[in-house]
Short mmCIF file of C-alpha atoms in Angstrom, two decimals:
data_model
loop_
_atom_site.label_atom_id
_atom_site.label_comp_id
_atom_site.label_asym_id
_atom_site.label_seq_id
_atom_site.Cartn_x
_atom_site.Cartn_y
_atom_site.Cartn_z
CA MET A 1 -8.56 -40.98 239.20
CA CYS A 2 -10.61 -43.40 236.96
CA LEU A 3 -13.60 -44.84 238.65
CA PRO A 4 -13.58 -48.55 239.29
CA SER A 5 -16.97 -49.42 237.68
CA PRO A 6 -16.50 -51.57 234.56
CA LYS A 7 -19.07 -49.69 232.77
CA LYS A 8 -17.72 -46.34 233.69
CA GLN A 9 -14.45 -45.42 232.23
CA CYS A 10 -12.53 -42.22 231.77
CA LEU A 11 -12.53 -40.52 228.25
CA LEU A 12 -9.30 -38.79 227.40
CA VAL A 13 -9.78 -35.61 225.46
CA ILE A 14 -7.20 -33.80 223.63
CA LEU A 15 -7.81 -30.02 222.99
CA VAL A 16 -5.43 -28.05 220.92
CA THR A 17 -5.30 -24.27 221.52
CA HIS A 18 -2.64 -22.06 220.01
CA ASN A 19 -0.11 -24.87 219.62
CA PHE A 20 -0.48 -26.11 223.14
CA LEU A 21 -2.06 -29.58 223.81
CA LYS A 22 -4.34 -29.51 226.83
CA VAL A 23 -5.37 -32.81 228.44
CA LYS A 24 -8.62 -33.39 230.13
CA ILE A 25 -10.12 -36.29 231.73
CA PHE A 26 -13.79 -36.60 231.91
CA LYS A 27 -15.38 -38.53 234.53
CA HIS A 28 -18.52 -40.46 235.04
CA LEU A 29 -18.98 -40.99 231.36
CA THR A 30 -20.57 -44.42 230.60
CA VAL A 31 -18.67 -46.31 227.90
CA THR A 32 -18.74 -50.02 227.18
CA PRO A 33 -15.37 -51.87 226.64
CA PRO A 34 -15.65 -52.42 223.05
CA ILE A 35 -16.53 -48.83 222.42
CA LEU A 36 -13.64 -47.92 224.82
CA GLY A 37 -11.26 -49.70 222.75
CA THR A 38 -12.37 -48.01 219.43
CA ILE A 39 -12.24 -44.65 221.49
CA MET A 40 -8.82 -45.19 222.67
CA ALA A 41 -7.42 -46.21 219.24
CA THR A 42 -9.23 -43.37 217.75
CA THR A 43 -7.70 -41.22 220.46
CA ILE A 44 -4.21 -42.23 219.78
CA CYS A 45 -4.37 -41.74 216.01
CA PHE A 46 -5.91 -38.27 216.87
CA ILE A 47 -2.96 -37.40 219.15
CA VAL A 48 -0.36 -38.42 216.49
CA TRP A 49 -2.32 -36.37 213.90
CA VAL A 50 -2.54 -33.34 216.20
CA LEU A 51 1.04 -33.45 216.95
CA PHE A 52 2.09 -33.78 213.29
CA ILE A 53 -0.32 -30.83 212.25
CA THR A 54 0.84 -28.86 215.18
CA ASP A 55 4.53 -29.35 214.35
CA THR A 56 3.88 -28.51 210.64
CA VAL A 57 2.08 -25.34 211.44
CA TRP A 58 4.63 -24.33 214.05
CA THR A 59 7.56 -25.05 211.55
CA ARG A 60 5.85 -23.14 208.90
CA SER A 61 5.23 -20.10 211.09
CA VAL A 62 8.89 -20.06 212.12
CA ARG A 63 9.96 -20.46 208.56
CA GLN A 64 7.49 -17.79 207.39
CA VAL A 65 9.02 -15.23 209.93
CA TYR A 66 12.65 -16.28 208.94
CA ASP A 67 11.71 -16.30 205.16
CA ILE A 68 10.03 -12.77 205.39
CA SER A 69 13.00 -11.15 206.77
CA GLU A 70 15.87 -13.04 205.25
CA PRO A 71 15.52 -12.61 201.55
CA GLU A 72 15.01 -9.12 202.03
CA ASP A 73 18.25 -8.78 204.29
CA TRP A 74 20.22 -10.92 201.74
CA THR A 75 18.90 -8.89 198.86
CA MET A 76 19.76 -5.55 200.40
CA HIS A 77 23.11 -6.89 201.49
CA ASP A 78 23.98 -8.33 198.10
CA PHE A 79 22.86 -5.04 196.33
CA ASP A 80 25.25 -2.68 198.15
CA CYS A 81 27.97 -5.01 199.11
CA PRO A 82 31.20 -4.24 197.10
CA ARG A 83 32.30 -7.28 194.86
CA GLU A 84 35.70 -7.16 196.27
CA CYS A 85 34.66 -7.58 199.73
CA PHE A 86 32.63 -9.82 202.00
CA CYS A 87 29.26 -8.77 203.89
CA PRO A 88 28.27 -11.52 206.36
CA PRO A 89 24.57 -11.71 206.77
CA SER A 90 24.89 -12.42 210.51
CA PHE A 91 27.07 -9.20 211.08
CA PRO A 92 25.36 -6.55 208.68
CA THR A 93 27.18 -3.70 209.99
CA ALA A 94 30.70 -5.08 209.04
CA LEU A 95 32.50 -4.99 205.80
CA TYR A 96 35.53 -7.33 205.26
CA CYS A 97 37.89 -6.45 202.53
CA GLU A 98 41.19 -7.56 203.92
CA ASN A 99 43.89 -9.60 202.41
CA ARG A 100 42.54 -8.97 198.75
CA GLY A 101 45.32 -7.21 197.18
CA LEU A 102 43.05 -3.88 196.73
CA LYS A 103 44.79 -0.81 195.42
CA GLU A 104 41.72 1.43 195.93
CA ILE A 105 39.04 1.57 198.65
CA PRO A 106 35.61 0.51 197.34
CA PRO A 107 32.52 2.48 198.03
CA ILE A 108 31.41 1.93 201.44
CA PRO A 109 27.58 1.49 202.06
CA SER A 110 25.88 3.54 204.45
CA ARG A 111 24.99 0.66 206.85
CA ILE A 112 28.46 -0.15 207.66
CA TRP A 113 29.93 0.68 211.31
CA TYR A 114 33.04 -1.69 210.94
CA LEU A 115 35.44 -1.56 207.99
CA TYR A 116 38.45 -4.04 207.63
CA LEU A 117 40.77 -3.08 204.84
CA GLU A 118 44.12 -4.25 206.19
CA ASN A 119 47.01 -5.89 204.33
CA ASN A 120 46.21 -4.64 201.07
CA LEU A 121 48.11 -2.30 198.48
CA ILE A 122 46.06 0.74 199.27
CA GLU A 123 47.94 3.98 198.56
CA THR A 124 45.29 6.74 198.95
CA ILE A 125 42.33 7.70 201.13
CA PRO A 126 40.01 9.79 198.97
CA GLU A 127 36.75 11.44 200.09
CA LYS A 128 34.35 9.81 197.54
CA PRO A 129 34.34 6.01 198.87
CA PHE A 130 33.19 7.43 202.29
CA GLU A 131 30.51 9.86 201.04
CA ASN A 132 27.75 7.60 202.28
CA ALA A 133 29.49 5.98 205.00
CA THR A 134 28.14 8.25 207.86
CA GLN A 135 27.91 5.64 210.42
CA LEU A 136 31.45 4.43 210.47
CA ARG A 137 32.82 3.82 214.02
CA TRP A 138 35.92 1.64 213.15
CA ILE A 139 38.42 1.60 210.17
CA ASN A 140 41.36 -0.71 210.05
CA LEU A 141 43.87 0.39 207.37
CA ASN A 142 46.76 -1.46 208.68
CA LYS A 143 49.50 -2.98 206.42
CA ASN A 144 48.85 -0.86 203.32
CA LYS A 145 51.05 1.77 201.39
CA ILE A 146 49.24 4.91 202.54
CA THR A 147 51.15 8.06 202.43
CA ASN A 148 50.21 11.52 203.75
CA TYR A 149 50.07 12.87 200.14
CA GLY A 150 47.43 10.07 199.59
CA ILE A 151 45.09 11.13 202.21
CA GLU A 152 42.56 13.64 200.72
CA LYS A 153 42.04 16.65 203.31
CA GLY A 154 38.50 16.00 204.31
CA ALA A 155 38.33 12.24 203.74
CA LEU A 156 38.75 11.44 207.46
CA SER A 157 37.32 14.58 209.17
CA GLN A 158 33.98 13.99 207.42
CA LEU A 159 33.40 10.65 209.39
CA LYS A 160 31.66 12.40 212.25
CA LYS A 161 31.14 9.04 214.28
CA LEU A 162 34.35 7.52 213.82
CA LEU A 163 35.89 6.25 217.15
CA PHE A 164 38.79 3.97 216.17
CA LEU A 165 41.43 4.55 213.37
CA PHE A 166 44.26 2.00 212.63
CA LEU A 167 46.80 3.07 210.34
CA GLU A 168 49.74 1.01 211.34
CA ASP A 169 52.51 -0.34 209.02
CA ASN A 170 52.01 2.30 206.34
CA GLU A 171 54.23 5.03 204.79
CA LEU A 172 53.03 8.12 206.78
CA GLU A 173 55.56 10.82 207.67
CA GLU A 174 53.49 12.95 209.78
CA VAL A 175 50.34 12.53 211.94
CA PRO A 176 47.58 12.89 209.49
CA SER A 177 45.23 15.94 209.76
CA PRO A 178 42.38 16.99 210.10
CA LEU A 179 40.73 14.13 211.97
CA PRO A 180 37.20 13.71 213.28
CA ARG A 181 36.56 15.22 216.65
CA SER A 182 34.77 12.05 217.61
CA LEU A 183 38.05 9.84 217.48
CA GLU A 184 38.87 7.80 220.57
CA GLN A 185 41.85 5.75 219.43
CA LEU A 186 44.56 6.49 217.06
CA GLN A 187 46.96 3.60 216.03
CA LEU A 188 50.05 4.96 214.05
CA ALA A 189 52.69 2.29 215.06
CA ARG A 190 55.43 1.28 212.68
CA ASN A 191 55.22 4.25 210.12
CA LYS A 192 57.98 6.87 209.35
CA VAL A 193 56.34 9.66 211.50
CA SER A 194 58.91 12.36 212.21
CA ARG A 195 56.61 15.37 212.33
CA ILE A 196 53.41 16.41 214.22
CA PRO A 197 52.05 19.45 212.58
CA GLN A 198 50.85 22.23 214.79
CA GLY A 199 47.19 22.04 215.80
CA THR A 200 46.87 18.25 214.81
CA PHE A 201 45.40 17.23 218.23
CA SER A 202 43.74 20.66 219.00
CA ASN A 203 40.11 19.37 218.48
CA LEU A 204 40.66 15.68 219.60
CA GLU A 205 39.30 16.15 223.03
CA ASN A 206 37.71 12.56 223.06
CA LEU A 207 40.91 10.87 222.15
CA THR A 208 41.96 8.49 225.06
CA LEU A 209 44.74 6.49 223.24
CA LEU A 210 47.51 7.55 220.89
CA ASP A 211 50.01 5.04 219.72
CA LEU A 212 53.04 6.40 217.85
CA GLN A 213 55.48 3.56 218.65
CA HIS A 214 58.11 2.63 216.30
CA ASN A 215 58.60 5.76 214.30
CA LYS A 216 61.26 8.33 213.64
CA LEU A 217 60.14 11.09 216.25
CA LEU A 218 62.96 13.30 217.32
CA ASP A 219 62.87 15.84 220.10
CA ASN A 220 62.23 18.65 217.68
CA ALA A 221 58.96 17.03 216.64
CA PHE A 222 57.42 18.59 219.69
CA GLN A 223 56.38 21.94 220.60
CA ARG A 224 55.04 23.04 224.08
CA ASP A 225 51.55 23.02 222.73
CA THR A 226 51.70 19.72 220.60
CA PHE A 227 49.43 17.81 222.87
CA LYS A 228 47.16 20.80 223.71
CA GLY A 229 43.40 19.64 223.18
CA LEU A 230 43.98 16.12 224.45
CA LYS A 231 41.98 16.67 227.41
CA ASN A 232 41.08 12.89 227.80
CA LEU A 233 44.09 11.13 226.76
CA MET A 234 44.82 8.26 229.05
CA GLN A 235 47.47 6.20 227.00
CA LEU A 236 50.45 7.60 225.15
CA ASN A 237 52.83 5.24 223.53
CA MET A 238 56.15 6.55 222.05
CA ALA A 239 58.21 3.55 222.55
CA LYS A 240 61.05 2.74 219.71
CA ASN A 241 61.68 6.24 218.55
CA ALA A 242 64.68 8.55 218.73
CA LEU A 243 63.95 10.70 221.67
CA ARG A 244 66.79 11.97 223.91
CA ASN A 245 64.51 13.93 226.15
CA MET A 246 61.18 13.42 227.82
CA PRO A 247 58.22 14.69 225.62
CA PRO A 248 57.02 18.21 226.99
CA ARG A 249 53.66 19.22 228.42
CA LEU A 250 51.82 16.02 228.30
CA PRO A 251 48.12 15.86 228.81
CA ALA A 252 47.25 15.99 232.64
CA ASN A 253 44.97 12.81 232.22
CA THR A 254 47.78 10.70 231.03
CA MET A 255 47.68 7.36 233.04
CA GLN A 256 49.95 5.34 230.78
CA LEU A 257 53.12 6.49 229.44
CA PHE A 258 55.54 4.10 227.44
CA LEU A 259 58.77 5.52 226.28
CA ASP A 260 60.90 2.10 226.02
CA ASN A 261 63.67 1.91 223.46
CA ASN A 262 64.64 5.54 223.06
CA SER A 263 67.78 7.39 224.14
CA ILE A 264 66.38 9.26 226.83
CA GLU A 265 69.23 10.50 229.30
CA GLY A 266 67.20 12.50 231.94
CA ILE A 267 63.91 13.50 233.44
CA PRO A 268 63.50 17.10 234.29
CA GLU A 269 62.89 18.38 237.82
CA ASN A 270 59.05 18.39 238.78
CA TYR A 271 58.24 16.68 235.36
CA PHE A 272 55.57 14.51 236.88
CA ASN A 273 53.75 17.54 238.21
CA VAL A 274 52.17 18.05 235.09
CA ILE A 275 50.83 14.36 234.76
CA PRO A 276 49.62 13.80 238.36
CA LYS A 277 47.80 10.64 237.40
CA VAL A 278 50.22 8.72 235.77
CA ALA A 279 50.30 5.08 237.03
CA PHE A 280 52.15 3.14 234.51
CA LEU A 281 55.55 4.34 233.36
CA ARG A 282 57.96 2.53 231.19
CA LEU A 283 61.51 3.74 230.32
CA ASN A 284 63.08 0.48 229.61
CA HIS A 285 66.00 0.41 227.12
CA ASN A 286 67.18 3.98 227.62
CA LYS A 287 70.20 5.89 228.82
CA LEU A 288 69.08 7.00 232.24
CA SER A 289 71.68 7.69 234.68
CA ASP A 290 71.65 8.67 238.41
CA ALA A 291 72.57 12.24 237.49
CA GLY A 292 69.73 12.26 235.11
CA LEU A 293 66.95 11.70 237.66
CA PRO A 294 64.84 14.31 239.70
CA SER A 295 66.16 14.87 243.21
CA SER A 296 62.96 13.06 244.53
CA GLY A 297 63.66 10.24 242.07
CA PHE A 298 60.36 8.73 241.29
CA ASP A 299 58.54 9.50 244.63
CA VAL A 300 55.27 10.02 242.92
CA SER A 301 52.26 8.74 244.67
CA SER A 302 50.20 8.06 241.53
CA ILE A 303 52.79 5.61 239.97
CA LEU A 304 51.99 1.96 240.48
CA ASP A 305 54.18 0.25 237.95
CA LEU A 306 57.69 1.60 237.21
CA GLN A 307 59.94 -0.09 234.69
CA LEU A 308 63.54 1.07 234.37
CA SER A 309 65.18 -1.98 233.03
CA HIS A 310 68.19 -1.71 230.59
CA ASN A 311 69.65 1.71 231.76
CA GLN A 312 72.79 3.13 233.27
CA LEU A 313 71.61 3.30 236.96
CA THR A 314 74.20 2.55 239.68
CA LYS A 315 71.74 3.10 242.77
CA VAL A 316 68.14 2.28 243.33
CA PRO A 317 66.12 5.49 243.04
CA ARG A 318 63.68 6.74 245.62
CA ILE A 319 60.23 5.50 245.14
CA SER A 320 56.73 5.99 246.56
CA ALA A 321 55.14 3.93 249.17
CA HIS A 322 52.32 3.36 246.64
CA LEU A 323 54.44 1.68 244.03
CA GLN A 324 53.60 -1.94 243.56
CA HIS A 325 55.86 -3.17 240.74
CA LEU A 326 59.65 -2.10 240.21
CA HIS A 327 61.69 -3.34 237.30
CA LEU A 328 65.52 -2.31 237.82
CA ASP A 329 67.05 -5.41 235.96
CA HIS A 330 70.06 -4.92 233.89
CA ASN A 331 71.32 -1.72 235.20
CA LYS A 332 74.63 -1.11 237.07
CA ILE A 333 73.40 -1.35 240.45
CA LYS A 334 76.08 -2.70 243.09
CA ASN A 335 74.11 -2.73 246.29
CA VAL A 336 70.75 -1.94 247.72
CA ASN A 337 70.61 0.97 250.16
CA VAL A 338 67.49 0.25 252.24
CA SER A 339 67.66 3.36 254.08
CA VAL A 340 67.19 5.18 250.67
CA ILE A 341 64.83 2.89 248.95
CA CYS A 342 62.44 2.41 251.83
CA PRO A 343 59.92 5.15 251.56
CA PRO A 344 58.66 6.80 254.74
CA ILE A 345 55.18 6.74 255.68
CA LEU A 346 53.57 9.87 256.93
CA PRO A 347 51.42 9.72 260.12
CA ALA A 348 48.36 10.81 258.04
CA GLU A 349 48.77 7.78 255.78
CA GLN A 350 49.21 5.07 258.32
CA ASP A 351 45.81 3.70 257.84
CA SER A 352 46.42 2.97 254.27
CA PHE A 353 49.74 1.36 254.90
CA GLY A 354 49.09 -0.93 257.91
CA TYR A 355 51.52 -3.47 256.36
CA GLY A 356 53.96 -1.01 255.17
CA PRO A 357 54.65 0.17 251.62
CA HIS A 358 52.82 -1.55 248.82
CA LEU A 359 55.76 -2.97 246.75
CA ARG A 360 54.87 -6.54 245.75
CA TYR A 361 57.31 -7.28 242.82
CA LEU A 362 60.95 -6.38 242.57
CA ARG A 363 63.29 -7.20 239.78
CA LEU A 364 67.09 -6.61 240.40
CA ASP A 365 68.60 -9.29 238.19
CA GLY A 366 71.42 -8.41 235.61
CA ASN A 367 72.99 -6.04 238.05
CA GLU A 368 76.26 -6.42 239.97
CA ILE A 369 74.27 -7.34 243.24
CA LYS A 370 75.26 -10.28 245.09
CA PRO A 371 72.91 -12.35 247.24
CA PRO A 372 71.70 -12.75 249.90
CA ILE A 373 69.04 -10.15 249.95
CA PRO A 374 69.29 -7.72 252.81
CA MET A 375 66.86 -8.56 255.62
CA ASP A 376 66.19 -4.82 256.13
CA LEU A 377 64.69 -4.87 252.48
CA MET A 378 62.15 -7.65 253.53
CA ASN A 379 61.40 -5.93 256.85
CA CYS A 380 60.50 -2.61 254.98
CA PHE A 381 58.56 -4.33 252.17
CA ARG A 382 56.53 -6.79 253.92
CA LEU A 383 54.09 -7.28 251.12
CA LEU A 384 56.79 -8.41 248.66
CA GLN A 385 55.70 -11.53 246.77
CA ALA A 386 58.66 -11.84 244.30
CA VAL A 387 62.25 -10.61 244.33
CA ILE A 388 64.42 -11.50 241.34
CA ILE A 389 68.17 -10.96 242.02
#
């Protein structure tokens, strides 16, 4: 604190060190009042000047750092950015060429990871545009006019780091091959695919998702070894095709199998033994009947979500105590036989099923069932949260 003596006042000294203001109060300095006023006025002016200089220097230093890098980046990006596309300076690894009426793929710079070419008029995928694109992870070629004949043999397989390939809404008649071993997702929905050449998937051990929905696949498109090599496949979507039978010999790690909107009439005995991890099974809008189901029905412990809407079932099939969601709407079911649908719980599983089977959602509307819901059903499935009838 300042001393009370009229002739001894505190002197405020401003120190500037590395853009930080330091304030020190020196005591016991004898200063007369007129001089003190002069000092204080001078000090205030000095503070304002210091703040101005500090701010200016700081701003210049920031601009200097920004200016050093920005023109260089802009020059580099402008230099190798195809004139038909957009190279955002804030996202230097992306190249946006979508919705531009392109008929050819422009040369892809070596720095690009993400390539967007959707919704153009591209018919071919030659090797040359990708000869420097060794870092590509993602290619979106949806909504073009690409045919199998337009894909040069090594154009895609040369992309050793490619993870995601989108070729939806094109003119493909078979799954393209060869593909890079690194690929993790292959999206081929809404093409005209009716053939899967032998060995197409043999080296795609990293593929986790294969989308073939809304194509022209028939049962004869599959051989026993069609999916051989897909060791890590987790999701397989073949909805909206023309299948009459379940696809054979699926990869053992398949967890999500979508086969809606086909003409499947039956499921072979022990079919699910080959895919012991399947958790989500969709067979809506098919032609499944009671006679076409395995003797054990869908009593498969791995299945958590089972969708059988819009089929020809007259009875509720057997299910596992692990099942959580069951869709049976719009079939021909007349009643619910609880003694059949209520899964038995083995003594070894008592700890896991303290409140009974895990079914939480049951949909039965669009059948010939009349309310009320049998009380035995509610007694069996005590965890039920919604029943639609």
